[in-house]
PDB file of C-alpha atoms in Angstrom:
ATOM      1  CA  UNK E 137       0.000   0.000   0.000  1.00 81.00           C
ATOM      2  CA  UNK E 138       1.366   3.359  -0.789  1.00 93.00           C
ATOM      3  CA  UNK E 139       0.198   7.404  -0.865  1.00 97.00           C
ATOM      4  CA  UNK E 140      -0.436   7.159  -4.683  1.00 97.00           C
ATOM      5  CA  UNK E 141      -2.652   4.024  -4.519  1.00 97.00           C
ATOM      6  CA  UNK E 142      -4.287   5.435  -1.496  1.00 97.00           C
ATOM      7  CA  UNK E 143      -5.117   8.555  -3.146  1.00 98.00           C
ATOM      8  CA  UNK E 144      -6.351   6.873  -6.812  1.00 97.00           C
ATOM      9  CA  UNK E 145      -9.085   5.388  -4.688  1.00 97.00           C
ATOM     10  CA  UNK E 146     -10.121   8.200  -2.604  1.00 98.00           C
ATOM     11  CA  UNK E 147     -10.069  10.208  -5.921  1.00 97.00           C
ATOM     12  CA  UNK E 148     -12.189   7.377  -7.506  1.00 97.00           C
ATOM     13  CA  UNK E 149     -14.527   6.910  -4.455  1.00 96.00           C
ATOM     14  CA  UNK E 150     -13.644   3.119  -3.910  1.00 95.00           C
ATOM     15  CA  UNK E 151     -12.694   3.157  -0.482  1.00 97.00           C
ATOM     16  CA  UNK E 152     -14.185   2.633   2.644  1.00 97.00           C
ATOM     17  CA  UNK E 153     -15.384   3.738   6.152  1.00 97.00           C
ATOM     18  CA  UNK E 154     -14.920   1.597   9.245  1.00 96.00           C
ATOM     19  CA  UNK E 155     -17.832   2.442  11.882  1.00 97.00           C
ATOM     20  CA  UNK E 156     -15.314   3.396  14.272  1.00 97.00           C
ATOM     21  CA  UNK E 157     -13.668   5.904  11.474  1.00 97.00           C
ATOM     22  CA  UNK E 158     -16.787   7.470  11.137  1.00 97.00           C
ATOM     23  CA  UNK E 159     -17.193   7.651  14.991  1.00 97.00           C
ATOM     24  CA  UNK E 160     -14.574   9.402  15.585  1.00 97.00           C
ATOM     25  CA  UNK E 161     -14.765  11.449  12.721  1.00 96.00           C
ATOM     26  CA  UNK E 162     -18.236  12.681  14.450  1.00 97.00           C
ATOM     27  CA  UNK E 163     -16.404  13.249  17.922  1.00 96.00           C
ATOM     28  CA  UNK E 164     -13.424  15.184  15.947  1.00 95.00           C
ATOM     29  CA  UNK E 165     -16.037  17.365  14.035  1.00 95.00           C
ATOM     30  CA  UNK E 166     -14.769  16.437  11.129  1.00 96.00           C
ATOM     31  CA  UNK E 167     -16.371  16.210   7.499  1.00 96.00           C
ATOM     32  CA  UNK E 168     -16.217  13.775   5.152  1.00 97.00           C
ATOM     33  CA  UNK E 169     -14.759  15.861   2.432  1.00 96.00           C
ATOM     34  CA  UNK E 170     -12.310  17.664   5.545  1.00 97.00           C
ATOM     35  CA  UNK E 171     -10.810  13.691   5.397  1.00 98.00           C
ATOM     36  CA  UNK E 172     -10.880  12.855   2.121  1.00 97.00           C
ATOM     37  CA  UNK E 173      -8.832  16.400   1.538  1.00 97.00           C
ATOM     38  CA  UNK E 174      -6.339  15.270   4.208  1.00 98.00           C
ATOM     39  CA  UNK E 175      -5.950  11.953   2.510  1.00 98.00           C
ATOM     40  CA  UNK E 176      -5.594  13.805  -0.639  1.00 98.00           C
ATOM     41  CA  UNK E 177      -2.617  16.161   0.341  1.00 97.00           C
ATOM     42  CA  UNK E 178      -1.252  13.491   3.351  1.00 97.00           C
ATOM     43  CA  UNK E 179       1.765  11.492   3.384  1.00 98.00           C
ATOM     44  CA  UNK E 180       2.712   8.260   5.340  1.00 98.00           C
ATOM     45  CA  UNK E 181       3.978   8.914   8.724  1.00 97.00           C
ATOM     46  CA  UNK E 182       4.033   5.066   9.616  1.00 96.00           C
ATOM     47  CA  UNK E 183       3.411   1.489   8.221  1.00 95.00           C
ATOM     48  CA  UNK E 184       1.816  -1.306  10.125  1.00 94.00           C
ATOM     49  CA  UNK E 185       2.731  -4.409   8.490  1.00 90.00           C
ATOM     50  CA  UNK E 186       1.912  -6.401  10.934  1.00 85.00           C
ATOM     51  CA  UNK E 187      -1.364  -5.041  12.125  1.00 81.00           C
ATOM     52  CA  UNK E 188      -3.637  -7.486  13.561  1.00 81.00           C
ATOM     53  CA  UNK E 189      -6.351  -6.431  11.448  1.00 76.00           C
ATOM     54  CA  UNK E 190      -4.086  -7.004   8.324  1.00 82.00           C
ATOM     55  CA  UNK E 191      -1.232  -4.225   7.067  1.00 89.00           C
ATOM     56  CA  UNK E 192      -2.326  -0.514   7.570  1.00 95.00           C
ATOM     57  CA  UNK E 193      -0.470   3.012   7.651  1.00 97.00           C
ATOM     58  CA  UNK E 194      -0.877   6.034   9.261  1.00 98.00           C
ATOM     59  CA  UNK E 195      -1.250   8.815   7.321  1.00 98.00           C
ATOM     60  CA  UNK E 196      -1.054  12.664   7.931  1.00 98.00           C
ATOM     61  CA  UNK E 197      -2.259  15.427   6.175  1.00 97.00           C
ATOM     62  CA  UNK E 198      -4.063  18.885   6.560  1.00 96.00           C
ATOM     63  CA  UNK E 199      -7.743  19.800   6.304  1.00 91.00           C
ATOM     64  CA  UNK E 200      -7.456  23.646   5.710  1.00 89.00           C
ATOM     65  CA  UNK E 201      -4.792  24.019   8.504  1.00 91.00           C
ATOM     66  CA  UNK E 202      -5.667  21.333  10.583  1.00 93.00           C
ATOM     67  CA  UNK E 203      -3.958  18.341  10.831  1.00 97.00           C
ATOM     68  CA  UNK E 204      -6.088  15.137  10.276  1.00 97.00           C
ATOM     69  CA  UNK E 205      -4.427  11.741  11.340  1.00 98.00           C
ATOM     70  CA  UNK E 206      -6.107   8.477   9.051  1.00 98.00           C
ATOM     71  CA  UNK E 207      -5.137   5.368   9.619  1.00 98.00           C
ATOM     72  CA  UNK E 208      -6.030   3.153   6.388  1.00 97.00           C
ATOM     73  CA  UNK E 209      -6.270  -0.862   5.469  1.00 96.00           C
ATOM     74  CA  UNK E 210      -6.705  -2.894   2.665  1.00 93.00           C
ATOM     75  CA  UNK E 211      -9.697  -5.449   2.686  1.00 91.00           C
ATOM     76  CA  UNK E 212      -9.685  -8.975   1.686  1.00 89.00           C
ATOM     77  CA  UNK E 213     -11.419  -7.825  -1.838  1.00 91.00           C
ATOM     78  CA  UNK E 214      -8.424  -5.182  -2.427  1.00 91.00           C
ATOM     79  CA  UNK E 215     -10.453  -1.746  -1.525  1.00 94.00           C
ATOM     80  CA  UNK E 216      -9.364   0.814   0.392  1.00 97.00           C
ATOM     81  CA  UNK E 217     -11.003   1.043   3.843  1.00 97.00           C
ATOM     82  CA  UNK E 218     -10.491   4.198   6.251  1.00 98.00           C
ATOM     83  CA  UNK E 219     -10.206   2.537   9.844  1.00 97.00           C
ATOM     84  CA  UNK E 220      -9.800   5.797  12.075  1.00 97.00           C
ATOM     85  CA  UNK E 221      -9.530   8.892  11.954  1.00 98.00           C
ATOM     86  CA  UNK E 222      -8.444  11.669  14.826  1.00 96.00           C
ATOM     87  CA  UNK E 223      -6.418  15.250  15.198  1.00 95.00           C
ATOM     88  CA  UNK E 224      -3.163  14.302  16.680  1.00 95.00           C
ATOM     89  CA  UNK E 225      -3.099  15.934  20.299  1.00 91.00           C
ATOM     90  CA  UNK E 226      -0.895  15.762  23.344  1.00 89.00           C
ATOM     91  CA  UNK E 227       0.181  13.916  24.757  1.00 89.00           C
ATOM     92  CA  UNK E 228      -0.036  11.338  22.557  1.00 91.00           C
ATOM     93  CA  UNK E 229       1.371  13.507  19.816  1.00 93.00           C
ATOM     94  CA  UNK E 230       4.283  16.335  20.181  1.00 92.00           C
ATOM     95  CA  UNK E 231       3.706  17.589  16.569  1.00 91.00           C
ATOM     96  CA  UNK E 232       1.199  16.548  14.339  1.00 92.00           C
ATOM     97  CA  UNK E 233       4.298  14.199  12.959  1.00 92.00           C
ATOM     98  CA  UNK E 234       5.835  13.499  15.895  1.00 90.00           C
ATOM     99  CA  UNK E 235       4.617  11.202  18.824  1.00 90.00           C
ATOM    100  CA  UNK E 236       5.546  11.926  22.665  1.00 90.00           C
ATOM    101  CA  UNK E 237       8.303  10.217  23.760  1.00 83.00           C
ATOM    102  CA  UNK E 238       5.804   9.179  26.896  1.00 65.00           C
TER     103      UNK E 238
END
């Protein structure tokens, strides 16, 4: 899985949302299209190959100038799916690209 892939499907609408993603999308306050721009303009700030739900990353980006933190799978059938999504705060997160060193 890499950024270019991720984006083709976001930009072709074949991807999708985990219950918890949208959850905590809602508790973030934070649109559909305020992800999908993240994922857009985001990069990979980690890879989880071994993720027990199967191989994921962690991607950053910006919606307007707030940071937006999606982590992203592939399913069985090969589709994108979005499985959370949260702004990066302390104290779990010095920077929006860094994590605490707690």
């Amino acid at each position: 899985m890499d950024i270019e892939w991720i984006k083709s499907q976001i930009r072709t609408e074949t991807y999708l949302w985990s219950l918890h993603a949208d959850e905590e999308r809602r508790n973030d306050q934070l649109k559909v299209d305020e992800v999908t721009s993240a994922l857009l303009n985001g990069k990979i700030l980690e890879i989880y190959p071994r993720d027990r739900r199967g191989a994921s990353c962690l991607i950053y980006g910006k919606s307007g100038n707030s940071p937006v933190h999606i982590v992203c799978g592939k399913n069985i059938l090969g589709r994108l799916v979005i499985i959370t999504v949260y702004k990066p705060r302390m104290p779990k997160w010095k920077t929006p690209t860094e994590r605490s060193k707690t």
